[in-house]
Amino acid sequence: ETGVTQSPTHLIKTRGQQVTLRCSSQSGHNTVSWYQQALGQGPQFIFQYYREEENGRGNFPPRFSGLQFPNYSSELNVNALELDDSALYLCASSFQVLAGTDTQYFGPGTRLTVL
Amino acid sequence: LAKTTQPISMDSYEGQEVNITCSHNNIATNDYITWYQQFPSQGPRFIIQGYKTKVTNEVASLFIPADRKSSTLSLPRVSLSDTAVYYCLVGGPVRFGAGTRLTVKP
């Protein structure tokens, strides 16, 4: 069974640029969630995709967008990067049967640095 | 969404049992309680999940009183490698909070 994988591991961008982060969910999972984790803080929920549809969104501006593909892999896109976007971006997959009970399996994260 | 409150940090010594309590006064009827562990620069790792009473697995126990307004994660005989941040989540995974930073000393 393959776990959750994310790419790239590290990324450096400059302010104003756009970035795409990728996540492959664990086999058999139908839900992907994305989180932003700043240094020293807990993960902050960005959004969740369930069967290719957005299924909830945290307090993030529209320049944070996502996609989930038929194979349940996912992308996180961030436009017009700002310095405060520097963080560890985590992807988590789960098999959602009843909302709030699914166990999330996290990937190793992508460390994004915005200069 | 139920808000959770945990101690910011805890210290312990190798071989001791550690109990981390989480308060969740406005937990909803359908909410489960889930605990995650996170090491620096890694994604959180699922530890245990429960709805009521007691749940035990190979790494931890979770105690939930009848009113479900709190829960206690119990780590038996901790080692240095248990030094990490522990998060209590209620309901969906949306709100992680700051977690409890556990430091295990030799």
mmCIF file with all atom_site columns, C-alpha atoms in Angstrom, chain A residues 5-105:
data_model
loop_
_atom_site.group_PDB
_atom_site.id
_atom_site.type_symbol
_atom_site.label_atom_id
_atom_site.label_alt_id
_atom_site.label_comp_id
_atom_site.label_asym_id
_atom_site.label_entity_id
_atom_site.label_seq_id
_atom_site.pdbx_PDB_ins_code
_atom_site.Cartn_x
_atom_site.Cartn_y
_atom_site.Cartn_z
_atom_site.occupancy
_atom_site.B_iso_or_equiv
_atom_site.pdbx_formal_charge
_atom_site.auth_seq_id
_atom_site.auth_comp_id
_atom_site.auth_asym_id
_atom_site.auth_atom_id
_atom_site.pdbx_PDB_model_num
ATOM 1   C CA . THR A 1 5   ? 3.278   11.485 -1.501  1.00 0.00 ? 5   THR A CA 1
ATOM 2   C CA . GLN A 1 6   ? 3.876   15.143 -2.278  1.00 0.00 ? 6   GLN A CA 1
ATOM 3   C CA . SER A 1 7   ? 6.035   16.961 -4.776  1.00 0.00 ? 7   SER A CA 1
ATOM 4   C CA . PRO A 1 8   ? 8.215   18.841 -4.802  1.00 0.00 ? 8   PRO A CA 1
ATOM 5   C CA . THR A 1 9   ? 9.861   18.503 -1.409  1.00 0.00 ? 9   THR A CA 1
ATOM 6   C CA . HIS A 1 10  ? 11.182  22.036 -1.385  1.00 0.00 ? 10  HIS A CA 1
ATOM 7   C CA . LEU A 1 11  ? 10.471  25.047 -3.544  1.00 0.00 ? 11  LEU A CA 1
ATOM 8   C CA . ILE A 1 12  ? 11.731  28.608 -3.685  1.00 0.00 ? 12  ILE A CA 1
ATOM 9   C CA . LYS A 1 13  ? 9.708   31.283 -5.445  1.00 0.00 ? 13  LYS A CA 1
ATOM 10  C CA . THR A 1 14  ? 9.684   35.054 -5.582  1.00 0.00 ? 14  THR A CA 1
ATOM 11  C CA . ARG A 1 15  ? 6.852   37.349 -4.617  1.00 0.00 ? 15  ARG A CA 1
ATOM 12  C CA . GLY A 1 16  ? 4.154   37.603 -7.288  1.00 0.00 ? 16  GLY A CA 1
ATOM 13  C CA . GLN A 1 17  ? 4.906   34.259 -8.884  1.00 0.00 ? 17  GLN A CA 1
ATOM 14  C CA . GLN A 1 18  ? 2.544   31.304 -9.086  1.00 0.00 ? 18  GLN A CA 1
ATOM 15  C CA . VAL A 1 19  ? 3.138   27.809 -7.712  1.00 0.00 ? 19  VAL A CA 1
ATOM 16  C CA . THR A 1 20  ? 1.570   24.371 -8.115  1.00 0.00 ? 20  THR A CA 1
ATOM 17  C CA . LEU A 1 21  ? 2.002   21.697 -5.496  1.00 0.00 ? 21  LEU A CA 1
ATOM 18  C CA . ARG A 1 22  ? 1.043   18.085 -6.108  1.00 0.00 ? 22  ARG A CA 1
ATOM 19  C CA . CYS A 1 23  ? -0.270  15.290 -3.953  1.00 0.00 ? 23  CYS A CA 1
ATOM 20  C CA . SER A 1 24  ? -0.898  11.614 -4.620  1.00 0.00 ? 24  SER A CA 1
ATOM 21  C CA . SER A 1 25  ? -3.411  10.186 -2.228  1.00 0.00 ? 25  SER A CA 1
ATOM 22  C CA . GLN A 1 26  ? -3.196  6.822  -0.544  1.00 0.00 ? 26  GLN A CA 1
ATOM 23  C CA . SER A 1 27  ? -4.682  3.952  -2.509  1.00 0.00 ? 27  SER A CA 1
ATOM 24  C CA . GLY A 1 28  ? -8.421  3.599  -1.931  1.00 0.00 ? 28  GLY A CA 1
ATOM 25  C CA . HIS A 1 29  ? -8.908  7.110  -0.552  1.00 0.00 ? 29  HIS A CA 1
ATOM 26  C CA . ASN A 1 30  ? -11.471 9.476  -2.056  1.00 0.00 ? 30  ASN A CA 1
ATOM 27  C CA . THR A 1 31  ? -10.822 12.684 -0.118  1.00 0.00 ? 31  THR A CA 1
ATOM 28  C CA . VAL A 1 32  ? -7.888  15.074 -0.109  1.00 0.00 ? 32  VAL A CA 1
ATOM 29  C CA . SER A 1 33  ? -7.331  17.983 2.240   1.00 0.00 ? 33  SER A CA 1
ATOM 30  C CA . TRP A 1 34  ? -4.682  20.686 2.076   1.00 0.00 ? 34  TRP A CA 1
ATOM 31  C CA . TYR A 1 35  ? -3.152  22.520 5.010   1.00 0.00 ? 35  TYR A CA 1
ATOM 32  C CA . GLN A 1 36  ? -0.713  25.367 5.477   1.00 0.00 ? 36  GLN A CA 1
ATOM 33  C CA . GLN A 1 37  ? 1.605   25.177 8.448   1.00 0.00 ? 37  GLN A CA 1
ATOM 34  C CA . ALA A 1 38  ? 3.707   28.178 9.406   1.00 0.00 ? 38  ALA A CA 1
ATOM 35  C CA . LEU A 1 39  ? 6.715   27.660 11.622  1.00 0.00 ? 39  LEU A CA 1
ATOM 36  C CA . GLY A 1 40  ? 5.737   26.919 15.213  1.00 0.00 ? 40  GLY A CA 1
ATOM 37  C CA . GLN A 1 41  ? 2.004   26.763 14.507  1.00 0.00 ? 41  GLN A CA 1
ATOM 38  C CA . GLY A 1 42  ? -0.533  24.056 13.939  1.00 0.00 ? 42  GLY A CA 1
ATOM 39  C CA . PRO A 1 43  ? -1.725  23.189 10.433  1.00 0.00 ? 43  PRO A CA 1
ATOM 40  C CA . GLN A 1 44  ? -4.368  25.547 9.049   1.00 0.00 ? 44  GLN A CA 1
ATOM 41  C CA . PHE A 1 45  ? -7.059  24.047 6.841   1.00 0.00 ? 45  PHE A CA 1
ATOM 42  C CA . ILE A 1 46  ? -7.101  25.422 3.286   1.00 0.00 ? 46  ILE A CA 1
ATOM 43  C CA . PHE A 1 47  ? -9.708  23.251 1.585   1.00 0.00 ? 47  PHE A CA 1
ATOM 44  C CA . GLN A 1 48  ? -10.877 19.712 1.031   1.00 0.00 ? 48  GLN A CA 1
ATOM 45  C CA . TYR A 1 49  ? -11.846 17.825 -2.106  1.00 0.00 ? 49  TYR A CA 1
ATOM 46  C CA . TYR A 1 50  ? -14.219 14.887 -2.110  1.00 0.00 ? 50  TYR A CA 1
ATOM 47  C CA . ARG A 1 51  ? -14.758 13.002 -5.344  1.00 0.00 ? 51  ARG A CA 1
ATOM 48  C CA . GLU A 1 52  ? -13.351 15.899 -7.402  1.00 0.00 ? 52  GLU A CA 1
ATOM 49  C CA . GLU A 1 53  ? -15.574 18.559 -5.809  1.00 0.00 ? 53  GLU A CA 1
ATOM 50  C CA . GLU A 1 54  ? -14.535 21.161 -3.236  1.00 0.00 ? 54  GLU A CA 1
ATOM 51  C CA . ASN A 1 55  ? -16.055 20.024 0.037   1.00 0.00 ? 55  ASN A CA 1
ATOM 52  C CA . GLY A 1 56  ? -15.139 22.764 2.450   1.00 0.00 ? 56  GLY A CA 1
ATOM 53  C CA . ARG A 1 57  ? -12.785 25.705 2.609   1.00 0.00 ? 57  ARG A CA 1
ATOM 54  C CA . GLY A 1 58  ? -10.895 27.478 5.339   1.00 0.00 ? 58  GLY A CA 1
ATOM 55  C CA . ASN A 1 59  ? -10.172 31.184 5.663   1.00 0.00 ? 59  ASN A CA 1
ATOM 56  C CA . PHE A 1 60  ? -7.887  31.490 2.645   1.00 0.00 ? 60  PHE A CA 1
ATOM 57  C CA . PRO A 1 61  ? -8.239  33.964 -0.242  1.00 0.00 ? 61  PRO A CA 1
ATOM 58  C CA . PRO A 1 62  ? -9.317  32.877 -3.749  1.00 0.00 ? 62  PRO A CA 1
ATOM 59  C CA . ARG A 1 63  ? -5.733  32.953 -4.991  1.00 0.00 ? 63  ARG A CA 1
ATOM 60  C CA . PHE A 1 64  ? -5.481  29.575 -3.249  1.00 0.00 ? 64  PHE A CA 1
ATOM 61  C CA . SER A 1 65  ? -7.194  27.097 -5.532  1.00 0.00 ? 65  SER A CA 1
ATOM 62  C CA . GLY A 1 66  ? -7.178  23.381 -6.060  1.00 0.00 ? 66  GLY A CA 1
ATOM 63  C CA . LEU A 1 67  ? -8.123  20.428 -8.160  1.00 0.00 ? 67  LEU A CA 1
ATOM 64  C CA . GLN A 1 68  ? -8.787  16.776 -7.568  1.00 0.00 ? 68  GLN A CA 1
ATOM 65  C CA . PHE A 1 69  ? -8.410  14.365 -10.448 1.00 0.00 ? 69  PHE A CA 1
ATOM 66  C CA . PRO A 1 70  ? -10.339 11.173 -11.231 1.00 0.00 ? 70  PRO A CA 1
ATOM 67  C CA . ASN A 1 71  ? -7.561  9.112  -9.658  1.00 0.00 ? 71  ASN A CA 1
ATOM 68  C CA . TYR A 1 72  ? -8.039  11.255 -6.507  1.00 0.00 ? 72  TYR A CA 1
ATOM 69  C CA . SER A 1 73  ? -4.643  12.907 -6.749  1.00 0.00 ? 73  SER A CA 1
ATOM 70  C CA . SER A 1 74  ? -4.726  16.639 -6.192  1.00 0.00 ? 74  SER A CA 1
ATOM 71  C CA . GLU A 1 75  ? -3.068  19.961 -6.894  1.00 0.00 ? 75  GLU A CA 1
ATOM 72  C CA . LEU A 1 76  ? -2.833  23.123 -4.843  1.00 0.00 ? 76  LEU A CA 1
ATOM 73  C CA . ASN A 1 77  ? -2.286  26.306 -6.828  1.00 0.00 ? 77  ASN A CA 1
ATOM 74  C CA . VAL A 1 78  ? -1.285  29.595 -5.275  1.00 0.00 ? 78  VAL A CA 1
ATOM 75  C CA . ASN A 1 79  ? -1.257  32.755 -7.398  1.00 0.00 ? 79  ASN A CA 1
ATOM 76  C CA . ALA A 1 80  ? 0.405   36.087 -6.703  1.00 0.00 ? 80  ALA A CA 1
ATOM 77  C CA . LEU A 1 81  ? 2.650   34.675 -4.006  1.00 0.00 ? 81  LEU A CA 1
ATOM 78  C CA . GLU A 1 82  ? 3.239   36.772 -0.904  1.00 0.00 ? 82  GLU A CA 1
ATOM 79  C CA . LEU A 1 83  ? 6.035   36.537 1.639   1.00 0.00 ? 83  LEU A CA 1
ATOM 80  C CA . ASP A 1 84  ? 3.569   35.207 4.229   1.00 0.00 ? 84  ASP A CA 1
ATOM 81  C CA . ASP A 1 85  ? 2.828   32.226 2.005   1.00 0.00 ? 85  ASP A CA 1
ATOM 82  C CA . SER A 1 86  ? 6.160   30.750 3.077   1.00 0.00 ? 86  SER A CA 1
ATOM 83  C CA . ALA A 1 87  ? 5.204   27.604 4.968   1.00 0.00 ? 87  ALA A CA 1
ATOM 84  C CA . LEU A 1 88  ? 5.020   23.832 4.965   1.00 0.00 ? 88  LEU A CA 1
ATOM 85  C CA . TYR A 1 89  ? 2.098   22.729 2.805   1.00 0.00 ? 89  TYR A CA 1
ATOM 86  C CA . LEU A 1 90  ? 0.584   19.443 3.847   1.00 0.00 ? 90  LEU A CA 1
ATOM 87  C CA . CYS A 1 91  ? -1.699  17.167 1.923   1.00 0.00 ? 91  CYS A CA 1
ATOM 88  C CA . ALA A 1 92  ? -3.806  14.541 3.671   1.00 0.00 ? 92  ALA A CA 1
ATOM 89  C CA . SER A 1 93  ? -5.953  11.828 2.178   1.00 0.00 ? 93  SER A CA 1
ATOM 90  C CA . SER A 1 94  ? -8.756  9.816  3.704   1.00 0.00 ? 94  SER A CA 1
ATOM 91  C CA . PHE A 1 95  ? -11.688 7.613  2.873   1.00 0.00 ? 95  PHE A CA 1
ATOM 92  C CA . GLN A 1 96  ? -14.721 9.594  3.848   1.00 0.00 ? 96  GLN A CA 1
ATOM 93  C CA . VAL A 1 97  ? -17.803 7.665  4.768   1.00 0.00 ? 97  VAL A CA 1
ATOM 94  C CA . LEU A 1 98  ? -19.234 9.975  7.399   1.00 0.00 ? 98  LEU A CA 1
ATOM 95  C CA . ALA A 1 99  ? -17.932 13.527 7.678   1.00 0.00 ? 99  ALA A CA 1
ATOM 96  C CA . GLY A 1 100 ? -15.851 14.049 10.772  1.00 0.00 ? 100 GLY A CA 1
ATOM 97  C CA . THR A 1 101 ? -14.925 10.441 11.337  1.00 0.00 ? 101 THR A CA 1
ATOM 98  C CA . ASP A 1 102 ? -12.392 9.846  8.617   1.00 0.00 ? 102 ASP A CA 1
ATOM 99  C CA . THR A 1 103 ? -8.778  9.346  9.619   1.00 0.00 ? 103 THR A CA 1
ATOM 100 C CA . GLN A 1 104 ? -6.400  11.557 7.701   1.00 0.00 ? 104 GLN A CA 1
ATOM 101 C CA . TYR A 1 105 ? -3.097  10.257 6.392   1.00 0.00 ? 105 TYR A CA 1
#
